[in-house]
Amino acid sequence: MPPRRPEILAPAGDLESLRAALASGADAVYFGLDEGFNARARADNFSLARLPETMAVVHRAGARAYVTLNTLVFEPELPVVERILRRVAESGVDALIIQDPAIALLARAICPQLELHASTQMTVSSAEGIRFARALGITRVVVPRELSTTEIRRLAGQTDMELEVFIHGALCMSWSGQCLTSEAWGGRSANRGQCAQSCRLPYDLVVDHQTRDLGEVRYLLSPKDLAGVRAVPELIDIGVHSLKIEGRLKGPQYVTTTVQGYRRWVEGILEGKPDERQLEKDLAAMSLTYSRGFSNGFLAGSDHQTLVEGRFPKHRGLYLGRVRSVSGKEVVVTPDERPWTGGLGLGEERPESPSGQVSSPLAGNEPTPAAVDPRPGMGVVFDAGAPEDKHEPGGPIFRVDRKGNGWVLGFGHPGPDLGRVAPGQRVWLNSDPSLARHTESLLSHGEPEGRIPLTLKVSGAEGTPLRLHASAWGHESTTAGQTLLAPSKGKGLDEALLRDKLGAMGGTPFTLAQLDCTELAPGLHLPVSELKALRRDLVAELTAAVERGPKRTVEEKPVLEQVRASLLERVPEVPAEDTPRLLPLCRNDAQLEAVIAAGLREVELDWMEMVGLQRAVERARAAGLRVTIATVRVQKPGEEGYDARLDKLRPDAVLVRHWGAMMHFLERPAGQPRPVLHGDFSLNVTNSVTAAYLLGMGLDTLTFSHDLDETQLFSLLEHVPAHRFAVALHHHIATFHTEHCVYSHTLSSGRDYRSCGRPCEKHQISLRDRIGLEHPVIVDVGCRNTVFNAQAQSAASLVPKLLARGVKRFRVEFVRESQEEATRVLTAYQELLAGRIPPSEAVRRAAVHEQFGVTRGTMQVLSQVPETKRG
């Protein structure tokens, strides 16, 4: 059986980009709505009112359209989302891409036939997680960008779910759906489509409280862009359904170069004739359109030495060489003597890792653009000054002369400020007008035609009208002529004539793929004019049906209250605890000793390694504590053993942090006991529909998402049992949760855990931002890094209202606190919950050891607080 041809899925941030995607041959496009709830709020997006028109354009081009409703939904927004879902279903959208389970639950009630795809924001990263998604009615999962092709193959072997894989574009440093930097540092959540791109900011490396000089390497969390061309053959062999291009904030030129390049590459592979030279040219065009340097991302596995280049956070294009001299309006540029074939571009030295050792390319398998000579009109940029400089010198080339193995670049007026350009600086080609002209030419041709295959069946006998029955894309149409068929004096209506006259579908979305004349009697005549009229009628009816999209039924009556009530009926009754409970989460032995000394009844353990965790469990049990163990925050295929190892420790409860772990502990055989299950903040519960669904599945408690402010939290509490929720009372918010290891990248030359030498066991790293805050970096048992906010956040001011509302569980999370510091924090909040001190005093006491103070953080009412931007 030949391999499936994967769908090429293109981004559309505006109408011109959508038209470019369709003209370039995209099989599907995805876009967001002006009404919000999509992860690219800054894109131009599309109007809900004009969505039927947009769908008609997409469908006439023979493509599918997916609308992104892939953010979290707050309680007051549920009625708004219901109205949007109804309009989307009526418009003929082919599928929704979603993050919040509430959207899936409401969509199923409104339109059961509406196709649902789990966004990478949902963090579905394992076969167990896919089982959770399937129960929501989801038919496709967008796999996390952190999965390698080996892991994707393993996942595909464990499920028949359609898999969609990001193949090109910007990489997020954090696991999607698990990034809280924008929320913590600027009050604008990535889970709400308002990413502040904190990963693209400079950071200083602090190792064991000392600043480490890394030279030009300052962008420690800014990954290169993904160009997954080398993974395409394996992904085709695996059978993935869709290859997805990131880029809804980029323009039509970017869309054109990526869609056409990947389409050519895929078709060449399927035909057994992959064209490497064309691929290099296509990669060069993509680089000139937008590139921070290309890499395999994680598709080839982790490589902590090559994912982050570290010298710049933005578009650079193709590397040309270095400045040798500057004279007047001329700059002499020569390529480096030691070419590097890695992801930065052309002819550049391979950068050394900060440890001083040269890192190796992945078996020469990184995506490499073709060498491109500069031409007049192309744009260049010089690495002069800080990379964040918005006015760095650069501009169009007016003249190019060859000089030895380099070039003399001549500039005109206006041109770059060559007074800032000096020998030794790097030079990049960053634009090419010919690419823009190509896109403009493509768009000038109008809508694509003839991309929908049509099957036509012709029937009739003497004395009856000719009947045509056509089908295309699940739609059918039948028409009959006005004139009765009569004997012909010549050949009559043979297949050649019918194919010629009925198959002439120029100017329409269709192409005749199959003609069936078996039910047409031979030797009959019908005027050619009537054949053409029948064809036009048929095509008009089918076109209208195709434009409307899939056939489906839409529930017109409101469904929200019914859905929520039905879900709440399934939530088992659990009696509330008599007194409020302080829940300390510890990450080292000293913190555990502070908990034991404080006389608390329960402890949550989040350990870096399993041997130490077992000892901690034994120590806590010996002290009479109920033990809750935290799962890892995400889990990839092949890592199922983590949950099994937690099982062997026989905890009283498990703090569940991802969908796979939830399913692992819920899917016990009948009669087999399971621990109490507490859902953590990383499940992203922000509304009563999602909350009721998860409690009904069997979670015993949930933790409020850190995306909620005070108003949103209490809105949610109006509809759910408050004693089934925990509040993060005091914590350093987990900002980035990343597969990339800062320890390995900066303190070793190893590409992954097998070769890094585990510097995380010997050193402590923090990242200092632009305003001097030092954010701790902690490694978990899966070797993933979590960057914690330097400032602790406290919800102490809300405690009286939360207690009055019935909330009983208050978590205090430690990161690097000593035993003395942990004791001080615990004592302060014990006194607060007992009513012996007011919230302000609790915060004052808890903040004594905090270098950067304690804030209200995400629990503030953001509308009353000026927006800030912190690195």
Short mmCIF file of N, CA, C and O in Angstrom, two decimals, residues 626-722:
data_model
loop_
_atom_site.label_atom_id
_atom_site.label_comp_id
_atom_site.label_asym_id
_atom_site.label_seq_id
_atom_site.Cartn_x
_atom_site.Cartn_y
_atom_site.Cartn_z
N ARG A 626 0.66 12.24 55.58
CA ARG A 626 0.10 11.74 54.34
C ARG A 626 0.99 12.24 53.20
O ARG A 626 1.35 13.40 53.15
N VAL A 627 1.30 11.34 52.27
CA VAL A 627 2.28 11.66 51.23
C VAL A 627 1.59 11.76 49.87
O VAL A 627 0.96 10.81 49.41
N THR A 628 1.74 12.90 49.25
CA THR A 628 1.32 13.11 47.87
C THR A 628 2.58 13.27 47.01
O THR A 628 3.48 14.02 47.38
N ILE A 629 2.65 12.54 45.91
CA ILE A 629 3.79 12.64 45.00
C ILE A 629 3.34 13.32 43.72
O ILE A 629 2.30 12.96 43.15
N ALA A 630 4.14 14.27 43.26
CA ALA A 630 3.83 14.98 42.02
C ALA A 630 4.37 14.20 40.82
O ALA A 630 5.50 13.70 40.86
N THR A 631 3.57 14.09 39.78
CA THR A 631 4.05 13.50 38.53
C THR A 631 4.93 14.53 37.82
O THR A 631 5.00 15.69 38.20
N VAL A 632 5.61 14.08 36.78
CA VAL A 632 6.29 15.04 35.91
C VAL A 632 5.23 15.91 35.25
O VAL A 632 4.05 15.56 35.20
N ARG A 633 5.64 17.04 34.72
CA ARG A 633 4.66 17.99 34.17
C ARG A 633 4.19 17.57 32.79
O ARG A 633 3.05 17.85 32.40
N VAL A 634 5.05 16.94 32.03
CA VAL A 634 4.67 16.38 30.73
C VAL A 634 5.33 15.01 30.60
O VAL A 634 6.31 14.72 31.28
N GLN A 635 4.79 14.20 29.71
CA GLN A 635 5.33 12.85 29.53
C GLN A 635 5.26 12.47 28.06
O GLN A 635 4.20 12.60 27.43
N LYS A 636 6.38 12.03 27.52
CA LYS A 636 6.45 11.68 26.11
C LYS A 636 6.31 10.16 25.93
O LYS A 636 6.46 9.40 26.89
N PRO A 637 6.04 9.72 24.70
CA PRO A 637 5.98 8.29 24.45
C PRO A 637 7.30 7.62 24.87
O PRO A 637 8.38 8.12 24.59
N GLY A 638 7.17 6.52 25.58
CA GLY A 638 8.35 5.83 26.08
C GLY A 638 8.67 6.19 27.52
O GLY A 638 9.56 5.59 28.13
N GLU A 639 7.98 7.18 28.09
CA GLU A 639 8.25 7.60 29.46
C GLU A 639 7.16 7.14 30.44
O GLU A 639 7.06 7.66 31.54
N GLU A 640 6.38 6.17 30.02
CA GLU A 640 5.29 5.69 30.88
C GLU A 640 5.81 5.13 32.20
O GLU A 640 5.06 5.03 33.18
N GLY A 641 7.09 4.78 32.23
CA GLY A 641 7.67 4.21 33.44
C GLY A 641 7.67 5.14 34.62
O GLY A 641 7.71 4.69 35.78
N TYR A 642 7.63 6.46 34.38
CA TYR A 642 7.60 7.39 35.51
C TYR A 642 6.38 7.13 36.40
O TYR A 642 6.50 7.05 37.63
N ASP A 643 5.22 7.01 35.79
CA ASP A 643 4.01 6.79 36.59
C ASP A 643 4.05 5.43 37.28
O ASP A 643 3.60 5.29 38.42
N ALA A 644 4.60 4.44 36.58
CA ALA A 644 4.70 3.11 37.19
C ALA A 644 5.62 3.15 38.42
O ALA A 644 5.35 2.48 39.43
N ARG A 645 6.67 3.94 38.35
CA ARG A 645 7.58 4.03 39.49
C ARG A 645 6.92 4.77 40.65
O ARG A 645 7.17 4.45 41.83
N LEU A 646 6.08 5.75 40.35
CA LEU A 646 5.34 6.40 41.43
C LEU A 646 4.39 5.41 42.09
O LEU A 646 4.21 5.41 43.31
N ASP A 647 3.76 4.57 41.26
CA ASP A 647 2.86 3.54 41.78
C ASP A 647 3.56 2.68 42.83
O ASP A 647 2.98 2.34 43.87
N LYS A 648 4.80 2.30 42.54
CA LYS A 648 5.53 1.39 43.43
C LYS A 648 5.80 2.02 44.79
O LYS A 648 6.01 1.31 45.77
N LEU A 649 5.80 3.34 44.85
CA LEU A 649 6.02 4.03 46.13
C LEU A 649 4.75 4.10 46.97
O LEU A 649 4.79 4.56 48.11
N ARG A 650 3.63 3.65 46.40
CA ARG A 650 2.35 3.57 47.09
C ARG A 650 1.99 4.87 47.83
O ARG A 650 1.76 4.89 49.04
N PRO A 651 1.92 5.97 47.11
CA PRO A 651 1.58 7.24 47.76
C PRO A 651 0.12 7.27 48.19
O PRO A 651 -0.73 6.54 47.64
N ASP A 652 -0.18 8.10 49.16
CA ASP A 652 -1.58 8.30 49.56
C ASP A 652 -2.33 9.07 48.48
O ASP A 652 -3.54 8.87 48.29
N ALA A 653 -1.63 9.94 47.78
CA ALA A 653 -2.25 10.74 46.73
C ALA A 653 -1.20 11.07 45.67
O ALA A 653 0.00 10.99 45.92
N VAL A 654 -1.69 11.43 44.50
CA VAL A 654 -0.82 11.83 43.40
C VAL A 654 -1.25 13.21 42.92
O VAL A 654 -2.45 13.46 42.73
N LEU A 655 -0.29 14.09 42.75
CA LEU A 655 -0.54 15.40 42.17
C LEU A 655 -0.36 15.26 40.66
O LEU A 655 0.76 15.19 40.16
N VAL A 656 -1.47 15.20 39.94
CA VAL A 656 -1.47 14.89 38.51
C VAL A 656 -1.23 16.17 37.71
O VAL A 656 -1.95 17.15 37.87
N ARG A 657 -0.21 16.11 36.83
CA ARG A 657 0.17 17.32 36.11
C ARG A 657 -0.05 17.23 34.61
O ARG A 657 0.18 18.21 33.91
N HIS A 658 -0.42 16.07 34.09
CA HIS A 658 -0.67 15.99 32.64
C HIS A 658 -1.74 14.92 32.40
O HIS A 658 -2.02 14.07 33.24
N TRP A 659 -2.37 15.02 31.20
CA TRP A 659 -3.50 14.16 30.90
C TRP A 659 -3.13 12.68 30.92
O TRP A 659 -3.93 11.83 31.33
N GLY A 660 -1.93 12.35 30.46
CA GLY A 660 -1.53 10.95 30.44
C GLY A 660 -1.48 10.35 31.83
O GLY A 660 -1.94 9.23 32.05
N ALA A 661 -0.92 11.09 32.78
CA ALA A 661 -0.86 10.59 34.16
C ALA A 661 -2.26 10.44 34.74
O ALA A 661 -2.56 9.48 35.45
N MET A 662 -3.13 11.39 34.45
CA MET A 662 -4.51 11.29 34.93
C MET A 662 -5.14 10.00 34.45
O MET A 662 -5.76 9.26 35.24
N MET A 663 -4.99 9.71 33.16
CA MET A 663 -5.60 8.49 32.62
C MET A 663 -4.93 7.25 33.19
O MET A 663 -5.58 6.23 33.45
N HIS A 664 -3.62 7.31 33.40
CA HIS A 664 -2.90 6.16 33.96
C HIS A 664 -3.49 5.75 35.30
O HIS A 664 -3.72 4.56 35.56
N PHE A 665 -3.74 6.73 36.17
CA PHE A 665 -4.23 6.40 37.50
C PHE A 665 -5.74 6.18 37.54
O PHE A 665 -6.24 5.50 38.44
N LEU A 666 -6.46 6.75 36.58
CA LEU A 666 -7.91 6.52 36.53
C LEU A 666 -8.27 5.18 35.91
O LEU A 666 -9.27 4.56 36.29
N GLU A 667 -7.49 4.71 34.97
CA GLU A 667 -7.82 3.49 34.22
C GLU A 667 -7.35 2.24 34.95
O GLU A 667 -6.63 1.40 34.40
N ARG A 668 -7.73 2.11 36.19
CA ARG A 668 -7.38 0.93 36.97
C ARG A 668 -8.42 -0.16 36.75
O ARG A 668 -9.61 0.12 36.60
N PRO A 669 -7.99 -1.42 36.74
CA PRO A 669 -8.97 -2.51 36.67
C PRO A 669 -9.93 -2.44 37.85
O PRO A 669 -9.58 -1.96 38.92
N ALA A 670 -11.14 -2.90 37.63
CA ALA A 670 -12.16 -2.88 38.68
C ALA A 670 -11.64 -3.58 39.92
O ALA A 670 -11.07 -4.67 39.85
N GLY A 671 -11.82 -2.95 41.06
CA GLY A 671 -11.41 -3.54 42.32
C GLY A 671 -10.00 -3.19 42.73
O GLY A 671 -9.63 -3.42 43.89
N GLN A 672 -9.20 -2.67 41.82
CA GLN A 672 -7.83 -2.30 42.18
C GLN A 672 -7.82 -0.90 42.77
O GLN A 672 -8.26 0.05 42.12
N PRO A 673 -7.33 -0.74 43.99
CA PRO A 673 -7.38 0.59 44.63
C PRO A 673 -6.46 1.57 43.91
O PRO A 673 -5.47 1.20 43.30
N ARG A 674 -6.84 2.82 43.97
CA ARG A 674 -5.99 3.87 43.41
C ARG A 674 -5.80 4.96 44.45
O ARG A 674 -6.63 5.14 45.35
N PRO A 675 -4.72 5.71 44.32
CA PRO A 675 -4.53 6.83 45.26
C PRO A 675 -5.51 7.96 44.98
O PRO A 675 -6.13 8.03 43.92
N VAL A 676 -5.63 8.85 45.94
CA VAL A 676 -6.39 10.07 45.73
C VAL A 676 -5.68 10.87 44.64
O VAL A 676 -4.44 10.92 44.59
N LEU A 677 -6.45 11.49 43.76
CA LEU A 677 -5.86 12.21 42.63
C LEU A 677 -6.19 13.70 42.71
O LEU A 677 -7.35 14.08 42.71
N HIS A 678 -5.14 14.50 42.80
CA HIS A 678 -5.28 15.95 42.82
C HIS A 678 -4.78 16.51 41.48
O HIS A 678 -3.63 16.28 41.10
N GLY A 679 -5.62 17.22 40.76
CA GLY A 679 -5.20 17.85 39.52
C GLY A 679 -4.43 19.13 39.80
O GLY A 679 -4.89 19.98 40.56
N ASP A 680 -3.27 19.28 39.16
CA ASP A 680 -2.44 20.46 39.42
C ASP A 680 -2.82 21.60 38.47
O ASP A 680 -3.63 21.44 37.55
N PHE A 681 -2.16 22.76 38.67
CA PHE A 681 -2.45 23.95 37.87
C PHE A 681 -2.20 23.72 36.39
O PHE A 681 -2.80 24.37 35.53
N SER A 682 -1.28 22.80 36.04
CA SER A 682 -0.88 22.59 34.65
C SER A 682 -1.98 21.95 33.81
O SER A 682 -1.86 21.91 32.58
N LEU A 683 -3.06 21.48 34.43
CA LEU A 683 -4.22 21.01 33.66
C LEU A 683 -5.03 22.18 33.13
O LEU A 683 -5.97 21.98 32.35
N ASN A 684 -4.71 23.37 33.57
CA ASN A 684 -5.29 24.61 33.01
C ASN A 684 -6.82 24.67 33.14
O ASN A 684 -7.54 24.89 32.16
N VAL A 685 -7.31 24.50 34.36
CA VAL A 685 -8.75 24.56 34.61
C VAL A 685 -9.14 26.00 34.90
O VAL A 685 -8.72 26.59 35.90
N THR A 686 -9.97 26.58 34.01
CA THR A 686 -10.34 27.98 34.15
C THR A 686 -11.85 28.21 34.12
O THR A 686 -12.29 29.36 34.18
N ASN A 687 -12.66 27.14 34.01
CA ASN A 687 -14.11 27.33 33.95
C ASN A 687 -14.81 26.11 34.53
O ASN A 687 -14.22 25.04 34.70
N SER A 688 -16.10 26.27 34.82
CA SER A 688 -16.87 25.23 35.51
C SER A 688 -17.15 24.03 34.63
O SER A 688 -17.31 22.91 35.15
N VAL A 689 -17.23 24.20 33.33
CA VAL A 689 -17.51 23.06 32.45
C VAL A 689 -16.34 22.10 32.45
O VAL A 689 -16.50 20.88 32.64
N THR A 690 -15.13 22.62 32.27
CA THR A 690 -13.94 21.76 32.33
C THR A 690 -13.79 21.17 33.72
O THR A 690 -13.50 19.97 33.88
N ALA A 691 -14.00 21.97 34.74
CA ALA A 691 -13.85 21.49 36.12
C ALA A 691 -14.81 20.35 36.41
O ALA A 691 -14.43 19.30 36.96
N ALA A 692 -16.07 20.52 36.06
CA ALA A 692 -17.07 19.48 36.33
C ALA A 692 -16.74 18.20 35.57
O ALA A 692 -16.91 17.09 36.08
N TYR A 693 -16.27 18.34 34.34
CA TYR A 693 -15.92 17.16 33.55
C TYR A 693 -14.79 16.37 34.21
O TYR A 693 -14.87 15.13 34.33
N LEU A 694 -13.76 17.04 34.69
CA LEU A 694 -12.62 16.36 35.29
C LEU A 694 -12.97 15.76 36.64
O LEU A 694 -12.55 14.64 36.97
N LEU A 695 -13.75 16.48 37.44
CA LEU A 695 -14.19 15.91 38.72
C LEU A 695 -15.08 14.71 38.48
O LEU A 695 -15.03 13.71 39.22
N GLY A 696 -15.91 14.78 37.44
CA GLY A 696 -16.77 13.64 37.12
C GLY A 696 -15.99 12.45 36.62
O GLY A 696 -16.43 11.30 36.78
N MET A 697 -14.83 12.68 35.99
CA MET A 697 -14.00 11.57 35.54
C MET A 697 -13.37 10.82 36.70
O MET A 697 -13.02 9.65 36.57
N GLY A 698 -13.18 11.52 37.83
CA GLY A 698 -12.61 10.84 38.98
C GLY A 698 -11.52 11.57 39.71
O GLY A 698 -10.98 11.06 40.71
N LEU A 699 -11.12 12.77 39.25
CA LEU A 699 -10.18 13.55 40.04
C LEU A 699 -10.85 13.98 41.34
O LEU A 699 -12.01 14.37 41.35
N ASP A 700 -10.10 13.90 42.42
CA ASP A 700 -10.67 14.23 43.72
C ASP A 700 -10.68 15.73 43.99
O ASP A 700 -11.62 16.26 44.59
N THR A 701 -9.62 16.41 43.55
CA THR A 701 -9.58 17.87 43.66
C THR A 701 -8.89 18.44 42.43
O THR A 701 -8.24 17.72 41.67
N LEU A 702 -9.02 19.74 42.26
CA LEU A 702 -8.37 20.45 41.18
C LEU A 702 -7.66 21.68 41.75
O LEU A 702 -8.07 22.21 42.78
N THR A 703 -6.63 22.12 41.06
CA THR A 703 -5.95 23.36 41.42
C THR A 703 -6.33 24.42 40.40
O THR A 703 -6.30 24.17 39.19
N PHE A 704 -6.67 25.60 40.89
CA PHE A 704 -7.02 26.69 39.98
C PHE A 704 -5.83 27.01 39.07
O PHE A 704 -4.68 27.04 39.50
N SER A 705 -6.12 27.26 37.80
CA SER A 705 -5.09 27.68 36.87
C SER A 705 -4.49 29.01 37.30
O SER A 705 -5.18 29.89 37.82
N HIS A 706 -3.19 29.15 37.04
CA HIS A 706 -2.54 30.43 37.34
C HIS A 706 -2.97 31.54 36.39
O HIS A 706 -2.60 32.70 36.60
N ASP A 707 -3.73 31.22 35.36
CA ASP A 707 -4.23 32.25 34.45
C ASP A 707 -5.39 33.03 35.04
O ASP A 707 -5.78 34.06 34.48
N LEU A 708 -5.95 32.56 36.13
CA LEU A 708 -7.12 33.22 36.72
C LEU A 708 -6.70 34.37 37.61
O LEU A 708 -5.78 34.24 38.43
N ASP A 709 -7.38 35.50 37.48
CA ASP A 709 -7.23 36.56 38.48
C ASP A 709 -8.35 36.40 39.51
O ASP A 709 -9.15 35.46 39.46
N GLU A 710 -8.43 37.33 40.43
CA GLU A 710 -9.40 37.21 41.53
C GLU A 710 -10.83 37.14 41.02
O GLU A 710 -11.61 36.27 41.43
N THR A 711 -11.19 38.02 40.12
CA THR A 711 -12.57 38.06 39.62
C THR A 711 -12.94 36.76 38.91
O THR A 711 -14.02 36.19 39.13
N GLN A 712 -12.03 36.28 38.07
CA GLN A 712 -12.31 35.06 37.30
C GLN A 712 -12.39 33.84 38.21
O GLN A 712 -13.23 32.95 38.01
N LEU A 713 -11.55 33.81 39.24
CA LEU A 713 -11.56 32.68 40.17
C LEU A 713 -12.91 32.59 40.90
O LEU A 713 -13.51 31.52 40.98
N PHE A 714 -13.37 33.72 41.40
CA PHE A 714 -14.63 33.68 42.15
C PHE A 714 -15.83 33.47 41.23
O PHE A 714 -16.85 32.92 41.65
N SER A 715 -15.72 33.87 39.97
CA SER A 715 -16.79 33.56 39.01
C SER A 715 -16.89 32.05 38.83
O SER A 715 -18.00 31.49 38.75
N LEU A 716 -15.75 31.39 38.75
CA LEU A 716 -15.74 29.93 38.61
C LEU A 716 -16.34 29.27 39.84
O LEU A 716 -17.14 28.31 39.75
N LEU A 717 -16.00 29.79 41.01
CA LEU A 717 -16.48 29.18 42.26
C LEU A 717 -18.00 29.27 42.44
O LEU A 717 -18.56 28.56 43.27
N GLU A 718 -18.66 30.12 41.67
CA GLU A 718 -20.12 30.21 41.77
C GLU A 718 -20.82 28.95 41.27
O GLU A 718 -21.99 28.73 41.58
N HIS A 719 -20.11 28.12 40.51
CA HIS A 719 -20.77 26.99 39.85
C HIS A 719 -20.21 25.63 40.25
O HIS A 719 -20.69 24.61 39.73
N VAL A 720 -19.22 25.57 41.12
CA VAL A 720 -18.58 24.29 41.43
C VAL A 720 -18.41 24.15 42.94
O VAL A 720 -18.43 25.16 43.67
N PRO A 721 -18.24 22.92 43.43
CA PRO A 721 -18.02 22.74 44.87
C PRO A 721 -16.65 23.26 45.28
O PRO A 721 -15.62 22.70 44.90
N ALA A 722 -16.62 24.30 46.08
CA ALA A 722 -15.37 25.01 46.40
C ALA A 722 -14.38 24.13 47.15
O ALA A 722 -13.16 24.28 46.99
#
